[in-house]
Amino acid sequence: MKRRVIDVTARLYKATSSAEHARSESEGTAQFVEDDVSNKMSLEEMRARIEKTAGFPGFVVLQQKQRRIQGEIPADKLYELAVTLKNTLGFEHLSAISCVDWIEEGRFELVYHFWNYEQGILVQAKISIDRENPSQPTITDLWQPAKFFERDIHEMFGVDFPGNEDLSKYILSDWQGPPPMRKDFHTREFAHSQYHFKDYEPEWDDKVQGGYHSNHAVPDAEAQEVIMPGRKAHASSDRWWKEAQHE
């Protein structure tokens, strides 16, 4: 009986000690988090560190908002900036790479989104590349998610990323046309050059102003009467066609 009492007492002591130890660790962690928060850098301090540590007077800050620094840098300096952000300044996460087609300026703009969660700061680095022969070295050796982002931009805009081992089609696996997100891609022209379906080219299309292949378009209101007599005219002939399909 005494042996059992001793065993139970020992177990209670052990459980109590473990709870106290866990509480102590928890309090220590909480204190660490508080200290960490108090040591967070301001955007100005982070901006200064980027320019000083990376040696980039070429990193031009365009905009500063809460938790975000947006800047631009020459395309040939992007990789060097990315290495510094990750290995020196704690930007451990690449959340996105986006692409913008500035067709009138003859360039693509790539925007890299880097996160430092410890500091709660996002850096958006913009670069410009030639639109006629778009190419930018990969950063897949720094961040694995870059593989998908670069692959997607290659598929939709035709940008090449030397060093990325897989730029195969991902979404448009059967696509035979040009990159569809470029601003000089014309959906209707491509559709008519590739597909020849009677339902796709209805006879009443000739009567709609702005129709696919109309050379003798009539005013919208008159065309509306031909398509759906008695209906009130809509602003878009495309909407007429959609509604007509559900009649």
mmCIF file of C-alpha atoms in Angstrom:
data_model
loop_
_atom_site.group_PDB
_atom_site.id
_atom_site.type_symbol
_atom_site.label_atom_id
_atom_site.label_comp_id
_atom_site.label_asym_id
_atom_site.label_seq_id
_atom_site.Cartn_x
_atom_site.Cartn_y
_atom_site.Cartn_z
ATOM 1 C CA MET A 1 0.000 0.000 0.000
ATOM 2 C CA LYS A 2 2.826 2.386 0.929
ATOM 3 C CA ARG A 3 4.539 1.485 -2.361
ATOM 4 C CA ARG A 4 1.431 2.501 -4.311
ATOM 5 C CA VAL A 5 1.112 5.794 -2.462
ATOM 6 C CA ILE A 6 4.744 6.586 -3.189
ATOM 7 C CA ASP A 7 4.276 5.768 -6.905
ATOM 8 C CA VAL A 8 1.186 7.986 -7.164
ATOM 9 C CA THR A 9 2.934 10.826 -5.370
ATOM 10 C CA ALA A 10 5.914 10.515 -7.697
ATOM 11 C CA ARG A 11 3.676 10.644 -10.757
ATOM 12 C CA LEU A 12 1.858 13.731 -9.452
ATOM 13 C CA TYR A 13 5.175 15.443 -8.790
ATOM 14 C CA LYS A 14 6.426 14.550 -12.252
ATOM 15 C CA ALA A 15 3.227 15.841 -13.891
ATOM 16 C CA THR A 16 3.373 19.060 -11.857
ATOM 17 C CA SER A 17 7.023 19.566 -12.756
ATOM 18 C CA SER A 18 6.267 19.008 -16.446
ATOM 19 C CA ALA A 19 3.437 21.541 -16.334
ATOM 20 C CA GLU A 20 5.648 24.089 -14.610
ATOM 21 C CA HIS A 21 8.367 23.459 -17.172
ATOM 22 C CA ALA A 22 5.933 23.899 -20.043
ATOM 23 C CA ARG A 23 4.570 27.105 -18.495
ATOM 24 C CA SER A 24 8.100 28.384 -18.047
ATOM 25 C CA GLU A 25 8.944 27.662 -21.677
ATOM 26 C CA SER A 26 5.688 29.285 -22.797
ATOM 27 C CA GLU A 27 6.422 32.418 -20.776
ATOM 28 C CA GLY A 28 9.933 32.487 -22.162
ATOM 29 C CA THR A 29 8.569 32.237 -25.682
ATOM 30 C CA ALA A 30 6.072 35.018 -25.044
ATOM 31 C CA GLN A 31 8.841 37.206 -23.661
ATOM 32 C CA PHE A 32 10.956 36.427 -26.732
ATOM 33 C CA VAL A 33 8.116 37.413 -29.042
ATOM 34 C CA GLU A 34 7.616 40.692 -27.173
ATOM 35 C CA ASP A 35 11.314 41.458 -27.387
ATOM 36 C CA ASP A 36 11.278 40.538 -31.060
ATOM 37 C CA VAL A 37 8.368 42.903 -31.753
ATOM 38 C CA SER A 38 10.132 45.735 -29.960
ATOM 39 C CA ASN A 39 13.163 45.199 -32.188
ATOM 40 C CA LYS A 40 11.288 45.397 -35.452
ATOM 41 C CA MET A 41 12.671 47.737 -38.063
ATOM 42 C CA SER A 42 10.763 50.604 -39.572
ATOM 43 C CA LEU A 43 10.295 50.768 -43.314
ATOM 44 C CA GLU A 44 12.932 53.495 -43.475
ATOM 45 C CA GLU A 45 15.436 51.304 -41.626
ATOM 46 C CA MET A 46 14.721 48.348 -43.906
ATOM 47 C CA ARG A 47 15.014 50.558 -46.972
ATOM 48 C CA ALA A 48 18.393 51.819 -45.743
ATOM 49 C CA ARG A 49 19.582 48.269 -45.076
ATOM 50 C CA ILE A 50 18.578 47.130 -48.558
ATOM 51 C CA GLU A 51 20.509 49.957 -50.161
ATOM 52 C CA LYS A 52 23.520 49.608 -47.840
ATOM 53 C CA THR A 53 23.819 45.828 -47.565
ATOM 54 C CA ALA A 54 23.112 45.132 -51.215
ATOM 55 C CA GLY A 55 25.028 48.165 -52.408
ATOM 56 C CA PHE A 56 22.150 49.115 -54.653
ATOM 57 C CA PRO A 57 21.823 52.803 -55.279
ATOM 58 C CA GLY A 58 19.949 51.431 -58.297
ATOM 59 C CA PHE A 59 17.073 50.218 -56.109
ATOM 60 C CA VAL A 60 14.782 53.195 -56.533
ATOM 61 C CA VAL A 61 11.895 53.295 -54.073
ATOM 62 C CA LEU A 62 8.699 54.237 -55.873
ATOM 63 C CA GLN A 63 6.272 53.982 -52.988
ATOM 64 C CA GLN A 64 6.161 53.226 -49.295
ATOM 65 C CA LYS A 65 3.017 52.134 -47.519
ATOM 66 C CA GLN A 66 2.291 50.328 -44.306
ATOM 67 C CA ARG A 67 4.439 47.164 -44.309
ATOM 68 C CA ARG A 68 5.368 47.578 -47.990
ATOM 69 C CA ILE A 69 8.315 48.942 -49.941
ATOM 70 C CA GLN A 70 7.834 49.103 -53.695
ATOM 71 C CA GLY A 71 10.843 49.856 -55.855
ATOM 72 C CA GLU A 72 12.425 49.259 -59.236
ATOM 73 C CA ILE A 73 15.850 47.989 -60.169
ATOM 74 C CA PRO A 74 17.712 47.207 -63.414
ATOM 75 C CA ALA A 75 16.891 43.717 -64.643
ATOM 76 C CA ASP A 76 20.527 42.597 -64.481
ATOM 77 C CA LYS A 77 20.623 43.432 -60.748
ATOM 78 C CA LEU A 78 17.485 41.532 -59.771
ATOM 79 C CA TYR A 79 19.203 38.236 -58.940
ATOM 80 C CA GLU A 80 21.791 39.970 -56.780
ATOM 81 C CA LEU A 81 19.029 41.807 -54.926
ATOM 82 C CA ALA A 82 17.107 38.554 -54.428
ATOM 83 C CA VAL A 83 20.167 36.842 -52.911
ATOM 84 C CA THR A 84 20.681 39.721 -50.480
ATOM 85 C CA LEU A 85 17.032 39.846 -49.468
ATOM 86 C CA LYS A 86 16.947 36.126 -48.724
ATOM 87 C CA ASN A 87 20.362 35.394 -47.241
ATOM 88 C CA THR A 88 21.101 38.659 -45.421
ATOM 89 C CA LEU A 89 17.855 40.483 -44.715
ATOM 90 C CA GLY A 90 15.537 37.597 -43.829
ATOM 91 C CA PHE A 91 13.090 37.670 -46.740
ATOM 92 C CA GLU A 92 12.398 33.953 -46.661
ATOM 93 C CA HIS A 93 9.267 33.821 -48.828
ATOM 94 C CA LEU A 94 8.646 34.588 -52.500
ATOM 95 C CA SER A 95 4.868 34.999 -52.586
ATOM 96 C CA ALA A 96 4.431 35.841 -56.292
ATOM 97 C CA ILE A 97 5.922 36.984 -59.567
ATOM 98 C CA SER A 98 3.529 38.973 -61.725
ATOM 99 C CA CYS A 99 3.818 40.310 -65.272
ATOM 100 C CA VAL A 100 2.399 43.437 -66.916
ATOM 101 C CA ASP A 101 2.405 44.039 -70.682
ATOM 102 C CA TRP A 102 3.257 47.672 -71.469
ATOM 103 C CA ILE A 103 2.734 47.184 -75.180
ATOM 104 C CA GLU A 104 2.961 50.844 -76.144
ATOM 105 C CA GLU A 105 6.324 51.110 -74.384
ATOM 106 C CA GLY A 106 7.638 47.881 -75.897
ATOM 107 C CA ARG A 107 8.382 46.229 -72.554
ATOM 108 C CA PHE A 108 7.198 43.710 -70.006
ATOM 109 C CA GLU A 109 7.285 44.564 -66.326
ATOM 110 C CA LEU A 110 8.011 41.733 -63.890
ATOM 111 C CA VAL A 111 7.139 42.324 -60.245
ATOM 112 C CA TYR A 112 8.737 40.128 -57.566
ATOM 113 C CA HIS A 113 6.998 39.934 -54.167
ATOM 114 C CA PHE A 114 9.347 39.132 -51.255
ATOM 115 C CA TRP A 115 8.147 38.701 -47.642
ATOM 116 C CA ASN A 116 10.036 39.060 -44.366
ATOM 117 C CA TYR A 117 7.506 37.705 -41.853
ATOM 118 C CA GLU A 118 9.663 38.366 -38.807
ATOM 119 C CA GLN A 119 9.677 42.064 -39.624
ATOM 120 C CA GLY A 120 6.262 42.050 -41.270
ATOM 121 C CA ILE A 121 7.572 43.768 -44.406
ATOM 122 C CA LEU A 122 6.865 43.121 -48.092
ATOM 123 C CA VAL A 123 9.309 44.242 -50.780
ATOM 124 C CA GLN A 124 7.985 44.491 -54.329
ATOM 125 C CA ALA A 125 10.846 44.746 -56.799
ATOM 126 C CA LYS A 126 9.980 45.796 -60.364
ATOM 127 C CA ILE A 127 12.134 45.212 -63.421
ATOM 128 C CA SER A 128 11.575 45.930 -67.121
ATOM 129 C CA ILE A 129 12.592 43.605 -69.963
ATOM 130 C CA ASP A 130 12.386 43.930 -73.735
ATOM 131 C CA ARG A 131 9.043 42.857 -75.149
ATOM 132 C CA GLU A 132 10.361 41.612 -78.492
ATOM 133 C CA ASN A 133 12.800 39.137 -76.960
ATOM 134 C CA PRO A 134 11.679 38.807 -73.328
ATOM 135 C CA SER A 135 14.122 36.927 -71.117
ATOM 136 C CA GLN A 136 15.101 37.029 -67.428
ATOM 137 C CA PRO A 137 17.365 34.578 -65.532
ATOM 138 C CA THR A 138 15.507 32.257 -63.179
ATOM 139 C CA ILE A 139 15.541 32.523 -59.387
ATOM 140 C CA THR A 140 14.396 28.925 -58.857
ATOM 141 C CA ASP A 141 17.650 28.103 -57.072
ATOM 142 C CA LEU A 142 16.666 30.598 -54.364
ATOM 143 C CA TRP A 143 12.920 29.901 -54.094
ATOM 144 C CA GLN A 144 11.207 26.738 -55.318
ATOM 145 C CA PRO A 145 7.814 28.483 -55.864
ATOM 146 C CA ALA A 146 9.508 30.503 -58.612
ATOM 147 C CA LYS A 147 9.285 27.387 -60.794
ATOM 148 C CA PHE A 148 5.514 27.714 -61.080
ATOM 149 C CA PHE A 149 5.405 31.522 -61.302
ATOM 150 C CA GLU A 150 7.970 31.595 -64.127
ATOM 151 C CA ARG A 151 6.277 28.712 -65.906
ATOM 152 C CA ASP A 152 2.928 30.513 -65.770
ATOM 153 C CA ILE A 153 4.388 33.781 -67.102
ATOM 154 C CA HIS A 154 6.173 31.899 -69.876
ATOM 155 C CA GLU A 155 2.915 30.253 -70.903
ATOM 156 C CA MET A 156 0.744 33.373 -70.759
ATOM 157 C CA PHE A 157 3.190 36.065 -71.911
ATOM 158 C CA GLY A 158 6.016 34.209 -73.677
ATOM 159 C CA VAL A 159 8.781 35.358 -71.318
ATOM 160 C CA ASP A 160 11.795 33.040 -71.218
ATOM 161 C CA PHE A 161 13.523 32.201 -67.917
ATOM 162 C CA PRO A 162 16.963 30.679 -68.612
ATOM 163 C CA GLY A 163 17.862 28.197 -65.886
ATOM 164 C CA ASN A 164 14.288 27.079 -65.220
ATOM 165 C CA GLU A 165 14.277 23.414 -66.194
ATOM 166 C CA ASP A 166 10.531 23.129 -66.763
ATOM 167 C CA LEU A 167 8.757 25.770 -68.827
ATOM 168 C CA SER A 168 6.344 23.302 -70.395
ATOM 169 C CA LYS A 169 2.670 24.167 -70.794
ATOM 170 C CA TYR A 170 0.681 23.879 -67.600
ATOM 171 C CA ILE A 171 -2.845 25.152 -68.228
ATOM 172 C CA LEU A 172 -3.043 25.482 -72.020
ATOM 173 C CA SER A 173 -1.720 22.005 -72.774
ATOM 174 C CA ASP A 174 -3.455 21.834 -76.186
ATOM 175 C CA TRP A 175 -2.958 25.491 -77.069
ATOM 176 C CA GLN A 176 -1.410 26.156 -80.475
ATOM 177 C CA GLY A 177 -1.713 29.919 -80.518
ATOM 178 C CA PRO A 178 0.456 32.788 -79.264
ATOM 179 C CA PRO A 179 0.658 33.678 -75.543
ATOM 180 C CA PRO A 180 -2.944 34.739 -74.830
ATOM 181 C CA MET A 181 -2.259 37.373 -72.149
ATOM 182 C CA ARG A 182 -0.278 39.630 -74.477
ATOM 183 C CA LYS A 183 -2.191 42.767 -75.355
ATOM 184 C CA ASP A 184 -1.695 42.219 -79.090
ATOM 185 C CA PHE A 185 -3.507 38.880 -78.949
ATOM 186 C CA HIS A 186 -6.964 39.251 -80.553
ATOM 187 C CA THR A 187 -9.395 36.645 -79.273
ATOM 188 C CA ARG A 188 -11.964 36.949 -82.076
ATOM 189 C CA GLU A 189 -9.420 36.915 -84.897
ATOM 190 C CA PHE A 190 -7.744 33.836 -83.448
ATOM 191 C CA ALA A 191 -11.069 32.061 -82.892
ATOM 192 C CA HIS A 192 -12.155 32.667 -86.482
ATOM 193 C CA SER A 193 -8.843 31.473 -87.846
ATOM 194 C CA GLN A 194 -9.025 28.244 -85.837
ATOM 195 C CA TYR A 195 -12.690 27.303 -85.496
ATOM 196 C CA HIS A 196 -15.486 27.058 -88.028
ATOM 197 C CA PHE A 197 -18.756 26.198 -86.319
ATOM 198 C CA LYS A 198 -22.173 27.262 -87.535
ATOM 199 C CA ASP A 199 -23.290 27.980 -83.977
ATOM 200 C CA TYR A 200 -20.270 30.144 -83.433
ATOM 201 C CA GLU A 201 -21.078 32.312 -86.455
ATOM 202 C CA PRO A 202 -24.873 32.701 -86.389
ATOM 203 C CA GLU A 203 -26.552 34.344 -89.359
ATOM 204 C CA TRP A 204 -27.886 37.216 -87.274
ATOM 205 C CA ASP A 205 -24.316 38.201 -86.405
ATOM 206 C CA ASP A 206 -24.169 40.159 -89.685
ATOM 207 C CA LYS A 207 -26.982 42.360 -88.450
ATOM 208 C CA VAL A 208 -25.333 43.309 -85.156
ATOM 209 C CA GLN A 209 -23.256 46.450 -85.029
ATOM 210 C CA GLY A 210 -19.706 45.369 -84.270
ATOM 211 C CA GLY A 211 -20.452 41.748 -85.175
ATOM 212 C CA TYR A 212 -17.638 39.315 -85.900
ATOM 213 C CA HIS A 213 -17.691 39.645 -89.673
ATOM 214 C CA SER A 214 -20.252 42.316 -90.386
ATOM 215 C CA ASN A 215 -19.694 44.790 -93.201
ATOM 216 C CA HIS A 216 -23.257 46.113 -93.293
ATOM 217 C CA ALA A 217 -24.152 46.479 -89.628
ATOM 218 C CA VAL A 218 -27.420 48.116 -88.718
ATOM 219 C CA PRO A 219 -28.115 50.232 -85.620
ATOM 220 C CA ASP A 220 -28.210 48.312 -82.339
ATOM 221 C CA ALA A 221 -31.921 48.891 -81.699
ATOM 222 C CA GLU A 222 -32.871 47.549 -85.152
ATOM 223 C CA ALA A 223 -30.573 44.550 -84.765
ATOM 224 C CA GLN A 224 -32.135 43.864 -81.393
ATOM 225 C CA GLU A 225 -35.574 43.599 -83.027
ATOM 226 C CA VAL A 226 -34.202 41.069 -85.520
ATOM 227 C CA ILE A 227 -32.650 38.904 -82.809
ATOM 228 C CA MET A 228 -35.246 39.157 -80.064
ATOM 229 C CA PRO A 229 -38.364 41.028 -81.226
ATOM 230 C CA GLY A 230 -40.083 43.099 -78.577
ATOM 231 C CA ARG A 231 -37.165 43.039 -76.143
ATOM 232 C CA LYS A 232 -35.681 46.246 -74.774
ATOM 233 C CA ALA A 233 -32.256 46.893 -76.320
ATOM 234 C CA HIS A 234 -29.202 46.204 -74.188
ATOM 235 C CA ALA A 235 -25.938 48.097 -74.265
ATOM 236 C CA SER A 236 -23.928 45.101 -75.499
ATOM 237 C CA SER A 237 -24.615 42.933 -78.519
ATOM 238 C CA ASP A 238 -22.675 40.158 -76.805
ATOM 239 C CA ARG A 239 -25.318 40.084 -74.089
ATOM 240 C CA TRP A 240 -28.036 39.826 -76.746
ATOM 241 C CA TRP A 241 -26.354 36.772 -78.149
ATOM 242 C CA LYS A 242 -26.037 35.128 -74.715
ATOM 243 C CA GLU A 243 -29.676 35.770 -73.940
ATOM 244 C CA ALA A 244 -30.727 34.509 -77.357
ATOM 245 C CA GLN A 245 -28.938 31.231 -76.678
ATOM 246 C CA HIS A 246 -31.140 30.668 -73.620
ATOM 247 C CA GLU A 247 -34.454 31.412 -75.299
#
